[in-house]
mmCIF file of C-alpha atoms in Angstrom:
data_model
loop_
_atom_site.group_PDB
_atom_site.id
_atom_site.type_symbol
_atom_site.label_atom_id
_atom_site.label_comp_id
_atom_site.label_asym_id
_atom_site.label_seq_id
_atom_site.Cartn_x
_atom_site.Cartn_y
_atom_site.Cartn_z
ATOM 1 C CA SER A 287 0.000 0.000 0.000
ATOM 2 C CA TYR A 288 1.087 3.552 -0.650
ATOM 3 C CA GLU A 289 2.841 5.391 2.171
ATOM 4 C CA LEU A 290 3.548 9.029 2.920
ATOM 5 C CA THR A 291 6.429 9.783 5.268
ATOM 6 C CA GLN A 292 6.704 12.954 7.334
ATOM 7 C CA PRO A 293 9.222 13.985 9.983
ATOM 8 C CA VAL A 294 7.813 13.476 13.439
ATOM 9 C CA SER A 295 8.679 16.978 14.534
ATOM 10 C CA VAL A 296 9.962 20.283 13.245
ATOM 11 C CA SER A 297 11.044 23.201 15.393
ATOM 12 C CA VAL A 298 11.264 26.820 14.301
ATOM 13 C CA SER A 299 11.881 30.150 15.955
ATOM 14 C CA PRO A 300 9.191 32.818 15.722
ATOM 15 C CA GLY A 301 9.568 34.854 12.564
ATOM 16 C CA GLN A 302 11.638 32.183 10.834
ATOM 17 C CA THR A 303 10.673 29.820 8.007
ATOM 18 C CA ALA A 304 9.405 26.313 8.680
ATOM 19 C CA SER A 305 9.482 23.579 6.061
ATOM 20 C CA ILE A 306 7.579 20.340 6.511
ATOM 21 C CA THR A 307 8.242 17.563 4.037
ATOM 22 C CA CYS A 308 6.134 14.652 2.871
ATOM 23 C CA SER A 309 7.729 11.832 0.910
ATOM 24 C CA GLY A 310 6.200 9.123 -1.220
ATOM 25 C CA ASP A 311 6.980 7.163 -4.340
ATOM 26 C CA LYS A 312 6.465 9.441 -7.359
ATOM 27 C CA LEU A 313 4.493 11.792 -5.154
ATOM 28 C CA GLY A 314 5.042 14.557 -7.679
ATOM 29 C CA ASP A 315 2.657 12.735 -10.001
ATOM 30 C CA LYS A 316 -0.151 13.118 -7.493
ATOM 31 C CA TYR A 317 -1.931 16.093 -5.976
ATOM 32 C CA VAL A 318 -1.102 16.729 -2.329
ATOM 33 C CA CYS A 319 -3.178 18.445 0.348
ATOM 34 C CA TRP A 320 -2.009 19.678 3.736
ATOM 35 C CA PHE A 321 -4.055 19.878 6.910
ATOM 36 C CA GLN A 322 -3.346 21.753 10.122
ATOM 37 C CA GLN A 323 -4.711 20.315 13.361
ATOM 38 C CA LYS A 324 -4.540 22.002 16.734
ATOM 39 C CA PRO A 325 -5.171 20.074 19.969
ATOM 40 C CA GLY A 326 -8.797 19.116 20.416
ATOM 41 C CA GLN A 327 -9.815 20.532 17.041
ATOM 42 C CA SER A 328 -10.720 19.158 13.641
ATOM 43 C CA PRO A 329 -8.174 19.297 10.831
ATOM 44 C CA VAL A 330 -8.205 22.439 8.711
ATOM 45 C CA LEU A 331 -7.215 22.427 5.052
ATOM 46 C CA VAL A 332 -4.287 24.795 4.515
ATOM 47 C CA MET A 333 -3.119 23.712 1.052
ATOM 48 C CA TYR A 334 -4.658 21.761 -1.815
ATOM 49 C CA GLU A 335 -3.601 20.657 -5.283
ATOM 50 C CA ASP A 336 0.012 21.011 -4.131
ATOM 51 C CA ASP A 337 0.202 24.779 -3.969
ATOM 52 C CA LYS A 338 -3.267 26.317 -3.739
ATOM 53 C CA ARG A 339 -4.347 28.121 -0.594
ATOM 54 C CA PRO A 340 -7.981 27.987 0.534
ATOM 55 C CA SER A 341 -9.562 31.320 1.292
ATOM 56 C CA GLY A 342 -8.650 32.533 4.756
ATOM 57 C CA ILE A 343 -5.236 30.851 4.820
ATOM 58 C CA PRO A 344 -2.441 33.413 5.104
ATOM 59 C CA GLU A 345 -0.050 33.945 2.218
ATOM 60 C CA ARG A 346 2.714 32.870 4.606
ATOM 61 C CA PHE A 347 1.674 29.304 3.778
ATOM 62 C CA SER A 348 2.904 27.863 0.492
ATOM 63 C CA GLY A 349 3.308 24.435 -1.007
ATOM 64 C CA SER A 350 5.293 22.589 -3.620
ATOM 65 C CA ASN A 351 5.461 19.051 -4.935
ATOM 66 C CA SER A 352 8.063 17.483 -7.185
ATOM 67 C CA GLY A 353 9.751 14.151 -7.590
ATOM 68 C CA ASN A 354 9.145 12.161 -4.437
ATOM 69 C CA THR A 355 8.672 15.059 -2.031
ATOM 70 C CA ALA A 356 6.001 17.609 -1.252
ATOM 71 C CA THR A 357 6.807 20.523 1.024
ATOM 72 C CA LEU A 358 4.671 22.854 3.093
ATOM 73 C CA THR A 359 6.501 26.082 3.831
ATOM 74 C CA ILE A 360 5.457 28.600 6.443
ATOM 75 C CA THR A 361 7.280 31.914 6.396
ATOM 76 C CA GLU A 362 7.338 34.376 9.277
ATOM 77 C CA THR A 363 6.148 31.576 11.542
ATOM 78 C CA GLN A 364 3.943 32.632 14.423
ATOM 79 C CA ALA A 365 3.083 30.979 17.716
ATOM 80 C CA ALA A 366 -0.419 30.413 16.340
ATOM 81 C CA ASP A 367 1.050 28.142 13.663
ATOM 82 C CA GLU A 368 2.094 25.602 16.277
ATOM 83 C CA ALA A 369 0.094 22.480 15.428
ATOM 84 C CA ASP A 370 0.222 19.051 13.848
ATOM 85 C CA TYR A 371 0.410 19.055 10.081
ATOM 86 C CA TYR A 372 -0.676 16.164 7.849
ATOM 87 C CA CYS A 373 -0.072 15.662 4.169
ATOM 88 C CA GLN A 374 -2.594 13.694 2.122
ATOM 89 C CA ALA A 375 -2.708 12.225 -1.346
ATOM 90 C CA TRP A 376 -4.723 9.782 -3.388
ATOM 91 C CA ASP A 377 -3.346 6.488 -4.547
ATOM 92 C CA SER A 378 -6.009 3.854 -4.999
ATOM 93 C CA SER A 379 -7.483 5.318 -1.822
ATOM 94 C CA VAL A 380 -6.899 8.348 0.376
ATOM 95 C CA VAL A 381 -3.578 8.248 2.211
ATOM 96 C CA PHE A 382 -2.440 10.461 5.061
ATOM 97 C CA GLY A 383 1.086 10.997 6.236
ATOM 98 C CA GLY A 384 1.976 10.241 9.826
ATOM 99 C CA GLY A 385 1.864 13.890 10.806
ATOM 100 C CA THR A 386 4.470 16.438 11.866
ATOM 101 C CA LYS A 387 4.358 18.353 15.102
ATOM 102 C CA LEU A 388 5.447 21.925 14.446
ATOM 103 C CA THR A 389 6.867 23.607 17.521
ATOM 104 C CA VAL A 390 7.439 27.348 17.536
ATOM 105 C CA LEU A 391 9.975 28.239 20.188
ATOM 106 C CA GLN B 83 -22.468 27.390 4.594
ATOM 107 C CA ILE B 84 -21.425 23.750 4.552
ATOM 108 C CA THR B 85 -21.508 21.938 7.875
ATOM 109 C CA LEU B 86 -21.199 18.300 8.893
ATOM 110 C CA GLN B 87 -22.069 16.777 12.237
ATOM 111 C CA GLU B 88 -21.071 13.312 13.350
ATOM 112 C CA SER B 89 -23.111 11.291 15.795
ATOM 113 C CA GLY B 90 -22.927 7.858 17.296
ATOM 114 C CA PRO B 91 -22.730 5.935 20.556
ATOM 115 C CA THR B 92 -20.016 7.056 22.939
ATOM 116 C CA LEU B 93 -19.376 3.513 24.139
ATOM 117 C CA VAL B 94 -19.424 0.257 22.211
ATOM 118 C CA LYS B 95 -18.563 -3.241 23.406
ATOM 119 C CA PRO B 96 -15.969 -5.386 21.646
ATOM 120 C CA THR B 97 -17.367 -7.509 18.795
ATOM 121 C CA GLN B 98 -20.386 -5.206 18.391
ATOM 122 C CA THR B 99 -21.227 -3.247 15.273
ATOM 123 C CA LEU B 100 -20.633 0.497 15.362
ATOM 124 C CA THR B 101 -22.980 2.783 13.432
ATOM 125 C CA LEU B 102 -21.963 6.377 12.816
ATOM 126 C CA THR B 103 -24.079 9.067 11.197
ATOM 127 C CA CYS B 104 -22.906 12.206 9.433
ATOM 128 C CA THR B 105 -25.670 14.782 9.063
ATOM 129 C CA VAL B 106 -24.830 17.465 6.538
ATOM 130 C CA SER B 107 -26.235 20.872 5.694
ATOM 131 C CA GLY B 108 -25.455 23.476 3.097
ATOM 132 C CA PHE B 109 -25.247 20.856 0.361
ATOM 133 C CA SER B 110 -26.975 17.692 -0.795
ATOM 134 C CA VAL B 111 -25.269 14.321 -0.635
ATOM 135 C CA SER B 112 -26.643 13.817 -4.154
ATOM 136 C CA THR B 113 -25.172 16.966 -5.676
ATOM 137 C CA ARG B 114 -22.966 16.136 -8.631
ATOM 138 C CA GLU B 115 -19.310 15.456 -7.736
ATOM 139 C CA VAL B 116 -19.932 15.637 -3.985
ATOM 140 C CA GLY B 117 -18.253 13.101 -1.744
ATOM 141 C CA VAL B 118 -18.557 12.500 1.993
ATOM 142 C CA HIS B 119 -15.576 10.875 3.677
ATOM 143 C CA TRP B 120 -15.047 9.225 7.038
ATOM 144 C CA ILE B 121 -11.696 9.615 8.790
ATOM 145 C CA ARG B 122 -10.677 8.566 12.278
ATOM 146 C CA GLN B 123 -7.944 9.450 14.715
ATOM 147 C CA SER B 124 -6.948 7.228 17.612
ATOM 148 C CA PRO B 125 -5.721 9.053 20.720
ATOM 149 C CA GLY B 126 -2.333 10.587 20.030
ATOM 150 C CA LYS B 127 -2.173 9.043 16.564
ATOM 151 C CA ALA B 128 -2.344 10.178 12.959
ATOM 152 C CA LEU B 129 -5.400 10.603 10.793
ATOM 153 C CA GLU B 130 -6.640 7.420 9.158
ATOM 154 C CA TRP B 131 -8.975 7.540 6.176
ATOM 155 C CA LEU B 132 -11.805 5.013 6.239
ATOM 156 C CA ALA B 133 -14.242 5.427 3.362
ATOM 157 C CA VAL B 134 -16.000 7.754 0.934
ATOM 158 C CA ILE B 135 -19.363 7.737 -0.788
ATOM 159 C CA TYR B 136 -20.034 9.894 -3.822
ATOM 160 C CA TRP B 137 -23.106 11.609 -5.156
ATOM 161 C CA ASN B 138 -23.649 8.778 -7.634
ATOM 162 C CA GLU B 139 -23.417 6.006 -4.978
ATOM 163 C CA ASP B 140 -19.851 5.105 -5.930
ATOM 164 C CA LYS B 141 -17.930 3.979 -2.846
ATOM 165 C CA ARG B 142 -14.292 3.501 -1.856
ATOM 166 C CA TYR B 143 -12.903 1.873 1.271
ATOM 167 C CA SER B 144 -9.619 1.705 3.121
ATOM 168 C CA PRO B 145 -7.931 -1.485 1.927
ATOM 169 C CA SER B 146 -7.060 -2.501 5.483
ATOM 170 C CA LEU B 147 -10.624 -2.111 6.788
ATOM 171 C CA LYS B 148 -12.805 -2.780 3.755
ATOM 172 C CA THR B 149 -14.083 -6.115 5.025
ATOM 173 C CA ARG B 150 -15.527 -4.425 8.136
ATOM 174 C CA LEU B 151 -16.913 -1.188 6.675
ATOM 175 C CA THR B 152 -20.099 -0.261 4.877
ATOM 176 C CA ILE B 153 -20.921 3.291 3.829
ATOM 177 C CA THR B 154 -24.358 4.392 2.690
ATOM 178 C CA LYS B 155 -26.270 7.622 2.184
ATOM 179 C CA ASP B 156 -29.818 8.784 2.702
ATOM 180 C CA THR B 157 -30.666 11.574 0.305
ATOM 181 C CA PHE B 158 -33.921 12.475 2.019
ATOM 182 C CA LYS B 159 -32.296 12.847 5.406
ATOM 183 C CA ASN B 160 -29.098 14.251 3.876
ATOM 184 C CA GLN B 161 -27.051 11.836 5.914
ATOM 185 C CA VAL B 162 -24.160 9.461 5.387
ATOM 186 C CA VAL B 163 -23.902 6.372 7.567
ATOM 187 C CA LEU B 164 -20.793 4.298 8.250
ATOM 188 C CA THR B 165 -21.044 0.908 9.885
ATOM 189 C CA MET B 166 -18.049 -0.960 11.264
ATOM 190 C CA THR B 167 -18.473 -4.570 12.290
ATOM 191 C CA ASN B 168 -16.683 -6.539 14.976
ATOM 192 C CA VAL B 169 -15.146 -3.552 16.763
ATOM 193 C CA ASP B 170 -12.100 -3.919 18.970
ATOM 194 C CA ARG B 171 -10.378 -1.679 21.509
ATOM 195 C CA VAL B 172 -8.061 -0.449 18.751
ATOM 196 C CA ASP B 173 -11.097 1.126 17.091
ATOM 197 C CA THR B 174 -11.345 3.609 19.966
ATOM 198 C CA ALA B 175 -10.963 6.952 18.215
ATOM 199 C CA THR B 176 -12.489 10.234 17.218
ATOM 200 C CA TYR B 177 -14.393 9.765 13.981
ATOM 201 C CA PHE B 178 -14.719 12.674 11.549
ATOM 202 C CA CYS B 179 -16.732 13.107 8.397
ATOM 203 C CA ALA B 180 -15.647 15.535 5.686
ATOM 204 C CA HIS B 181 -17.029 17.039 2.481
ATOM 205 C CA SER B 182 -15.308 17.009 -0.868
ATOM 206 C CA ASP B 183 -16.330 18.041 -4.334
ATOM 207 C CA GLY B 184 -14.835 18.435 -7.768
ATOM 208 C CA VAL B 185 -11.885 16.738 -9.346
ATOM 209 C CA PRO B 186 -9.335 16.370 -7.925
ATOM 210 C CA GLU B 187 -11.361 16.120 -4.779
ATOM 211 C CA THR B 188 -10.320 17.899 -1.627
ATOM 212 C CA MET B 189 -11.664 17.339 1.875
ATOM 213 C CA ALA B 190 -12.198 21.017 2.485
ATOM 214 C CA VAL B 191 -14.794 20.981 5.269
ATOM 215 C CA TRP B 192 -14.740 18.691 8.294
ATOM 216 C CA GLY B 193 -17.123 18.011 11.100
ATOM 217 C CA ARG B 194 -16.098 18.368 14.731
ATOM 218 C CA GLY B 195 -15.847 14.639 15.225
ATOM 219 C CA THR B 196 -17.412 12.183 17.607
ATOM 220 C CA THR B 197 -15.407 10.174 20.109
ATOM 221 C CA ILE B 198 -16.080 6.468 20.293
ATOM 222 C CA THR B 199 -14.710 4.225 23.026
ATOM 223 C CA VAL B 200 -14.643 0.464 22.614
ATOM 224 C CA SER B 201 -14.655 -1.220 25.993
ATOM 225 C CA SER B 202 -16.388 -4.028 27.782
#
């Protein structure tokens, strides 16, 4: 079955740039979505079709996808961005990555 | 405004069948290209996709759980129902439903989730 691999954790200082990667076989041939989930809340879509931002998501969030790796980049990271982030793609079914805990410290 | 609300029993015994209902508003489960997904999250764990049903009754299931899952929809009630047979303690989780439409589909709107505990 298809797998998406994410780093367990990423740390970033406030105001700096955070990059969260998602790896999978030929992932660049698929569309990737990214979800942000804060404790006790439902996931929120922050990126779709690799690099499209839903309305209401700050321009600080951007995405890319090429080769075997998709990346969610957050510039000027704020304390409010601290959350778990999940990548998602379709293979023969929906697949989620294992999630990355973003810590802003 | 699209909203989804999950409902179900808070406690289920091992080996029983779990029935979850997703009641939607702001769209019809029969609107062209609409899909309603079920996703779960065990405590402290990652999201796990379970199933989807589309406007035209097409269905997809998680390969690892397909033998235990059935997804259906009721157009008149505007609901999607997921049943899971033979539950076990590892099925303890928060269960979410989510709306998608278009191609490629995107789960853009999620419900708040319902927490299910499997215990004797």
